[in-house]
Amino acid sequence: MCGAVAQQTLASGLRYSVICVVTPEAIDHTEGLVGFCNGLSGCESVVATS
């Protein structure tokens, strides 16, 4: 149920940012993670850090 509520909230035009904390093993793959987050409706910015 929470996922459906989150989808409805985001569909309503809520603007938000994403902060991603990645492991040392994943640091070479941050482009895919940032690209995914940037593709989310309403996402204004993404910050990736280790």
PDB file of N, CA, C and O in Angstrom:
ATOM      1  N   MET A   1       0.819  -1.189   0.000  1.00  0.00           N
ATOM      2  CA  MET A   1       0.000   0.000   0.000  1.00  0.00           C
ATOM      3  C   MET A   1       0.864   1.254   0.000  1.00  0.00           C
ATOM      4  O   MET A   1       0.541   2.225  -0.640  1.00  0.00           O
ATOM      5  N   CYS A   2       1.973   1.255   0.730  1.00  0.00           N
ATOM      6  CA  CYS A   2       2.828   2.444   0.801  1.00  0.00           C
ATOM      7  C   CYS A   2       3.354   2.834  -0.565  1.00  0.00           C
ATOM      8  O   CYS A   2       3.458   4.013  -0.880  1.00  0.00           O
ATOM      9  N   GLY A   3       3.709   1.858  -1.392  1.00  0.00           N
ATOM     10  CA  GLY A   3       4.203   2.149  -2.735  1.00  0.00           C
ATOM     11  C   GLY A   3       3.164   2.869  -3.565  1.00  0.00           C
ATOM     12  O   GLY A   3       3.480   3.804  -4.309  1.00  0.00           O
ATOM     13  N   ALA A   4       1.902   2.466  -3.462  1.00  0.00           N
ATOM     14  CA  ALA A   4       0.827   3.116  -4.209  1.00  0.00           C
ATOM     15  C   ALA A   4       0.627   4.549  -3.744  1.00  0.00           C
ATOM     16  O   ALA A   4       0.431   5.455  -4.558  1.00  0.00           O
ATOM     17  N   VAL A   5       0.716   4.777  -2.442  1.00  0.00           N
ATOM     18  CA  VAL A   5       0.579   6.130  -1.900  1.00  0.00           C
ATOM     19  C   VAL A   5       1.743   6.992  -2.382  1.00  0.00           C
ATOM     20  O   VAL A   5       1.550   8.147  -2.771  1.00  0.00           O
ATOM     21  N   ALA A   6       2.944   6.448  -2.377  1.00  0.00           N
ATOM     22  CA  ALA A   6       4.113   7.196  -2.848  1.00  0.00           C
ATOM     23  C   ALA A   6       3.960   7.562  -4.316  1.00  0.00           C
ATOM     24  O   ALA A   6       4.254   8.691  -4.720  1.00  0.00           O
ATOM     25  N   GLN A   7       3.493   6.643  -5.135  1.00  0.00           N
ATOM     26  CA  GLN A   7       3.292   6.922  -6.557  1.00  0.00           C
ATOM     27  C   GLN A   7       2.252   8.013  -6.756  1.00  0.00           C
ATOM     28  O   GLN A   7       2.422   8.897  -7.590  1.00  0.00           O
ATOM     29  N   GLN A   8       1.184   7.989  -6.007  1.00  0.00           N
ATOM     30  CA  GLN A   8       0.151   9.017  -6.118  1.00  0.00           C
ATOM     31  C   GLN A   8       0.702  10.373  -5.695  1.00  0.00           C
ATOM     32  O   GLN A   8       0.420  11.395  -6.314  1.00  0.00           O
ATOM     33  N   THR A   9       1.501  10.391  -4.634  1.00  0.00           N
ATOM     34  CA  THR A   9       2.084  11.637  -4.150  1.00  0.00           C
ATOM     35  C   THR A   9       3.022  12.229  -5.188  1.00  0.00           C
ATOM     36  O   THR A   9       2.971  13.425  -5.482  1.00  0.00           O
ATOM     37  N   LEU A  10       3.878  11.399  -5.772  1.00  0.00           N
ATOM     38  CA  LEU A  10       4.802  11.886  -6.788  1.00  0.00           C
ATOM     39  C   LEU A  10       4.063  12.332  -8.039  1.00  0.00           C
ATOM     40  O   LEU A  10       4.435  13.324  -8.672  1.00  0.00           O
ATOM     41  N   ALA A  11       3.002  11.638  -8.398  1.00  0.00           N
ATOM     42  CA  ALA A  11       2.217  11.999  -9.576  1.00  0.00           C
ATOM     43  C   ALA A  11       1.494  13.329  -9.386  1.00  0.00           C
ATOM     44  O   ALA A  11       1.137  13.994 -10.358  1.00  0.00           O
ATOM     45  N   SER A  12       1.311  13.746  -8.135  1.00  0.00           N
ATOM     46  CA  SER A  12       0.605  14.997  -7.873  1.00  0.00           C
ATOM     47  C   SER A  12       1.475  16.215  -8.137  1.00  0.00           C
ATOM     48  O   SER A  12       1.016  17.343  -8.041  1.00  0.00           O
ATOM     49  N   GLY A  13       2.740  16.017  -8.476  1.00  0.00           N
ATOM     50  CA  GLY A  13       3.613  17.127  -8.812  1.00  0.00           C
ATOM     51  C   GLY A  13       4.608  17.502  -7.726  1.00  0.00           C
ATOM     52  O   GLY A  13       5.270  18.523  -7.808  1.00  0.00           O
ATOM     53  N   LEU A  14       4.747  16.690  -6.703  1.00  0.00           N
ATOM     54  CA  LEU A  14       5.705  16.936  -5.635  1.00  0.00           C
ATOM     55  C   LEU A  14       7.111  16.964  -6.219  1.00  0.00           C
ATOM     56  O   LEU A  14       7.499  16.085  -6.979  1.00  0.00           O
ATOM     57  N   ARG A  15       7.889  17.986  -5.891  1.00  0.00           N
ATOM     58  CA  ARG A  15       9.275  18.089  -6.333  1.00  0.00           C
ATOM     59  C   ARG A  15      10.165  17.598  -5.192  1.00  0.00           C
ATOM     60  O   ARG A  15       9.891  17.855  -4.021  1.00  0.00           O
ATOM     61  N   TYR A  16      11.253  16.900  -5.502  1.00  0.00           N
ATOM     62  CA  TYR A  16      12.127  16.352  -4.474  1.00  0.00           C
ATOM     63  C   TYR A  16      13.531  16.167  -5.023  1.00  0.00           C
ATOM     64  O   TYR A  16      13.765  16.255  -6.229  1.00  0.00           O
ATOM     65  N   SER A  17      14.477  15.927  -4.152  1.00  0.00           N
ATOM     66  CA  SER A  17      15.858  15.625  -4.505  1.00  0.00           C
ATOM     67  C   SER A  17      16.203  14.256  -3.943  1.00  0.00           C
ATOM     68  O   SER A  17      15.544  13.764  -3.033  1.00  0.00           O
ATOM     69  N   VAL A  18      17.262  13.662  -4.482  1.00  0.00           N
ATOM     70  CA  VAL A  18      17.691  12.332  -4.057  1.00  0.00           C
ATOM     71  C   VAL A  18      19.145  12.413  -3.609  1.00  0.00           C
ATOM     72  O   VAL A  18      19.967  13.039  -4.270  1.00  0.00           O
ATOM     73  N   ILE A  19      19.452  11.800  -2.471  1.00  0.00           N
ATOM     74  CA  ILE A  19      20.827  11.651  -2.012  1.00  0.00           C
ATOM     75  C   ILE A  19      21.149  10.157  -2.029  1.00  0.00           C
ATOM     76  O   ILE A  19      20.426   9.360  -1.430  1.00  0.00           O
ATOM     77  N   CYS A  20      22.209   9.778  -2.727  1.00  0.00           N
ATOM     78  CA  CYS A  20      22.601   8.373  -2.830  1.00  0.00           C
ATOM     79  C   CYS A  20      23.943   8.177  -2.138  1.00  0.00           C
ATOM     80  O   CYS A  20      24.914   8.863  -2.460  1.00  0.00           O
ATOM     81  N   VAL A  21      24.003   7.263  -1.200  1.00  0.00           N
ATOM     82  CA  VAL A  21      25.253   6.879  -0.567  1.00  0.00           C
ATOM     83  C   VAL A  21      25.584   5.488  -1.085  1.00  0.00           C
ATOM     84  O   VAL A  21      24.802   4.558  -0.905  1.00  0.00           O
ATOM     85  N   VAL A  22      26.725   5.366  -1.757  1.00  0.00           N
ATOM     86  CA  VAL A  22      27.076   4.096  -2.397  1.00  0.00           C
ATOM     87  C   VAL A  22      28.297   3.478  -1.736  1.00  0.00           C
ATOM     88  O   VAL A  22      29.118   4.159  -1.129  1.00  0.00           O
ATOM     89  N   THR A  23      28.413   2.177  -1.881  1.00  0.00           N
ATOM     90  CA  THR A  23      29.546   1.434  -1.329  1.00  0.00           C
ATOM     91  C   THR A  23      30.761   1.588  -2.242  1.00  0.00           C
ATOM     92  O   THR A  23      30.622   1.946  -3.416  1.00  0.00           O
ATOM     93  N   PRO A  24      31.948   1.325  -1.730  1.00  0.00           N
ATOM     94  CA  PRO A  24      33.139   1.389  -2.587  1.00  0.00           C
ATOM     95  C   PRO A  24      33.023   0.488  -3.823  1.00  0.00           C
ATOM     96  O   PRO A  24      33.513   0.835  -4.892  1.00  0.00           O
ATOM     97  N   GLU A  25      32.350  -0.642  -3.677  1.00  0.00           N
ATOM     98  CA  GLU A  25      32.184  -1.560  -4.812  1.00  0.00           C
ATOM     99  C   GLU A  25      31.283  -0.974  -5.901  1.00  0.00           C
ATOM    100  O   GLU A  25      31.411  -1.317  -7.065  1.00  0.00           O
ATOM    101  N   ALA A  26      30.376  -0.104  -5.516  1.00  0.00           N
ATOM    102  CA  ALA A  26      29.410   0.451  -6.482  1.00  0.00           C
ATOM    103  C   ALA A  26      29.835   1.797  -7.050  1.00  0.00           C
ATOM    104  O   ALA A  26      29.197   2.301  -7.965  1.00  0.00           O
ATOM    105  N   ILE A  27      30.924   2.369  -6.550  1.00  0.00           N
ATOM    106  CA  ILE A  27      31.306   3.720  -6.941  1.00  0.00           C
ATOM    107  C   ILE A  27      31.592   3.830  -8.443  1.00  0.00           C
ATOM    108  O   ILE A  27      31.395   4.888  -9.041  1.00  0.00           O
ATOM    109  N   ASP A  28      32.006   2.757  -9.074  1.00  0.00           N
ATOM    110  CA  ASP A  28      32.266   2.781 -10.519  1.00  0.00           C
ATOM    111  C   ASP A  28      30.994   2.721 -11.346  1.00  0.00           C
ATOM    112  O   ASP A  28      31.055   2.805 -12.575  1.00  0.00           O
ATOM    113  N   HIS A  29      29.843   2.572 -10.707  1.00  0.00           N
ATOM    114  CA  HIS A  29      28.575   2.416 -11.425  1.00  0.00           C
ATOM    115  C   HIS A  29      27.570   3.512 -11.068  1.00  0.00           C
ATOM    116  O   HIS A  29      26.365   3.332 -11.248  1.00  0.00           O
ATOM    117  N   THR A  30      28.051   4.636 -10.576  1.00  0.00           N
ATOM    118  CA  THR A  30      27.137   5.690 -10.146  1.00  0.00           C
ATOM    119  C   THR A  30      26.386   6.341 -11.290  1.00  0.00           C
ATOM    120  O   THR A  30      25.289   6.860 -11.104  1.00  0.00           O
ATOM    121  N   GLU A  31      26.946   6.301 -12.510  1.00  0.00           N
ATOM    122  CA  GLU A  31      26.254   6.917 -13.642  1.00  0.00           C
ATOM    123  C   GLU A  31      24.881   6.297 -13.862  1.00  0.00           C
ATOM    124  O   GLU A  31      23.909   6.997 -14.125  1.00  0.00           O
ATOM    125  N   GLY A  32      24.788   4.985 -13.738  1.00  0.00           N
ATOM    126  CA  GLY A  32      23.507   4.307 -13.906  1.00  0.00           C
ATOM    127  C   GLY A  32      22.520   4.668 -12.810  1.00  0.00           C
ATOM    128  O   GLY A  32      21.336   4.895 -13.073  1.00  0.00           O
ATOM    129  N   LEU A  33      23.000   4.753 -11.589  1.00  0.00           N
ATOM    130  CA  LEU A  33      22.144   5.114 -10.461  1.00  0.00           C
ATOM    131  C   LEU A  33      21.639   6.549 -10.599  1.00  0.00           C
ATOM    132  O   LEU A  33      20.448   6.823 -10.451  1.00  0.00           O
ATOM    133  N   VAL A  34      22.539   7.469 -10.914  1.00  0.00           N
ATOM    134  CA  VAL A  34      22.153   8.864 -11.088  1.00  0.00           C
ATOM    135  C   VAL A  34      21.210   9.014 -12.273  1.00  0.00           C
ATOM    136  O   VAL A  34      20.220   9.737 -12.206  1.00  0.00           O
ATOM    137  N   GLY A  35      21.478   8.296 -13.354  1.00  0.00           N
ATOM    138  CA  GLY A  35      20.591   8.340 -14.516  1.00  0.00           C
ATOM    139  C   GLY A  35      19.193   7.847 -14.184  1.00  0.00           C
ATOM    140  O   GLY A  35      18.206   8.437 -14.613  1.00  0.00           O
ATOM    141  N   PHE A  36      19.111   6.767 -13.399  1.00  0.00           N
ATOM    142  CA  PHE A  36      17.812   6.246 -12.988  1.00  0.00           C
ATOM    143  C   PHE A  36      17.052   7.281 -12.172  1.00  0.00           C
ATOM    144  O   PHE A  36      15.881   7.560 -12.414  1.00  0.00           O
ATOM    145  N   CYS A  37      17.725   7.879 -11.190  1.00  0.00           N
ATOM    146  CA  CYS A  37      17.069   8.861 -10.327  1.00  0.00           C
ATOM    147  C   CYS A  37      16.648  10.099 -11.116  1.00  0.00           C
ATOM    148  O   CYS A  37      15.574  10.649 -10.888  1.00  0.00           O
ATOM    149  N   ASN A  38      17.493  10.555 -12.031  1.00  0.00           N
ATOM    150  CA  ASN A  38      17.141  11.718 -12.852  1.00  0.00           C
ATOM    151  C   ASN A  38      15.924  11.450 -13.726  1.00  0.00           C
ATOM    152  O   ASN A  38      15.220  12.381 -14.100  1.00  0.00           O
ATOM    153  N   GLY A  39      15.680  10.193 -14.052  1.00  0.00           N
ATOM    154  CA  GLY A  39      14.533   9.835 -14.874  1.00  0.00           C
ATOM    155  C   GLY A  39      13.226   9.754 -14.105  1.00  0.00           C
ATOM    156  O   GLY A  39      12.164   9.606 -14.692  1.00  0.00           O
ATOM    157  N   LEU A  40      13.271   9.853 -12.785  1.00  0.00           N
ATOM    158  CA  LEU A  40      12.060   9.788 -11.968  1.00  0.00           C
ATOM    159  C   LEU A  40      11.273  11.086 -12.093  1.00  0.00           C
ATOM    160  O   LEU A  40      11.845  12.178 -12.039  1.00  0.00           O
ATOM    161  N   SER A  41      10.000  10.978 -12.238  1.00  0.00           N
ATOM    162  CA  SER A  41       9.142  12.156 -12.351  1.00  0.00           C
ATOM    163  C   SER A  41       9.215  12.997 -11.082  1.00  0.00           C
ATOM    164  O   SER A  41       9.042  12.481  -9.982  1.00  0.00           O
ATOM    165  N   GLY A  42       9.519  14.279 -11.229  1.00  0.00           N
ATOM    166  CA  GLY A  42       9.547  15.186 -10.095  1.00  0.00           C
ATOM    167  C   GLY A  42      10.917  15.342  -9.459  1.00  0.00           C
ATOM    168  O   GLY A  42      11.104  16.197  -8.603  1.00  0.00           O
ATOM    169  N   CYS A  43      11.893  14.535  -9.850  1.00  0.00           N
ATOM    170  CA  CYS A  43      13.225  14.614  -9.256  1.00  0.00           C
ATOM    171  C   CYS A  43      13.951  15.842  -9.806  1.00  0.00           C
ATOM    172  O   CYS A  43      14.169  15.963 -10.995  1.00  0.00           O
ATOM    173  N   GLU A  44      14.313  16.763  -8.905  1.00  0.00           N
ATOM    174  CA  GLU A  44      14.982  17.996  -9.310  1.00  0.00           C
ATOM    175  C   GLU A  44      16.492  17.887  -9.292  1.00  0.00           C
ATOM    176  O   GLU A  44      17.172  18.544 -10.059  1.00  0.00           O
ATOM    177  N   SER A  45      17.060  17.082  -8.398  1.00  0.00           N
ATOM    178  CA  SER A  45      18.507  16.946  -8.338  1.00  0.00           C
ATOM    179  C   SER A  45      18.893  15.615  -7.694  1.00  0.00           C
ATOM    180  O   SER A  45      18.111  15.024  -6.959  1.00  0.00           O
ATOM    181  N   VAL A  46      20.118  15.181  -8.013  1.00  0.00           N
ATOM    182  CA  VAL A  46      20.648  13.933  -7.462  1.00  0.00           C
ATOM    183  C   VAL A  46      22.077  14.196  -7.005  1.00  0.00           C
ATOM    184  O   VAL A  46      22.859  14.830  -7.721  1.00  0.00           O
ATOM    185  N   VAL A  47      22.425  13.725  -5.801  1.00  0.00           N
ATOM    186  CA  VAL A  47      23.781  13.811  -5.291  1.00  0.00           C
ATOM    187  C   VAL A  47      24.227  12.403  -4.945  1.00  0.00           C
ATOM    188  O   VAL A  47      23.511  11.695  -4.234  1.00  0.00           O
ATOM    189  N   ALA A  48      25.369  11.991  -5.479  1.00  0.00           N
ATOM    190  CA  ALA A  48      25.913  10.665  -5.160  1.00  0.00           C
ATOM    191  C   ALA A  48      27.230  10.847  -4.421  1.00  0.00           C
ATOM    192  O   ALA A  48      28.076  11.636  -4.836  1.00  0.00           O
ATOM    193  N   THR A  49      27.397  10.131  -3.331  1.00  0.00           N
ATOM    194  CA  THR A  49      28.615  10.213  -2.529  1.00  0.00           C
ATOM    195  C   THR A  49      28.947   8.837  -1.974  1.00  0.00           C
ATOM    196  O   THR A  49      28.104   7.953  -1.964  1.00  0.00           O
ATOM    197  N   SER A  50      30.195   8.686  -1.563  1.00  0.00           N
ATOM    198  CA  SER A  50      30.589   7.408  -0.955  1.00  0.00           C
ATOM    199  C   SER A  50      30.995   7.616   0.480  1.00  0.00           C
ATOM    200  O   SER A  50      31.147   8.709   0.949  1.00  0.00           O
TER     201      SER A  50
END
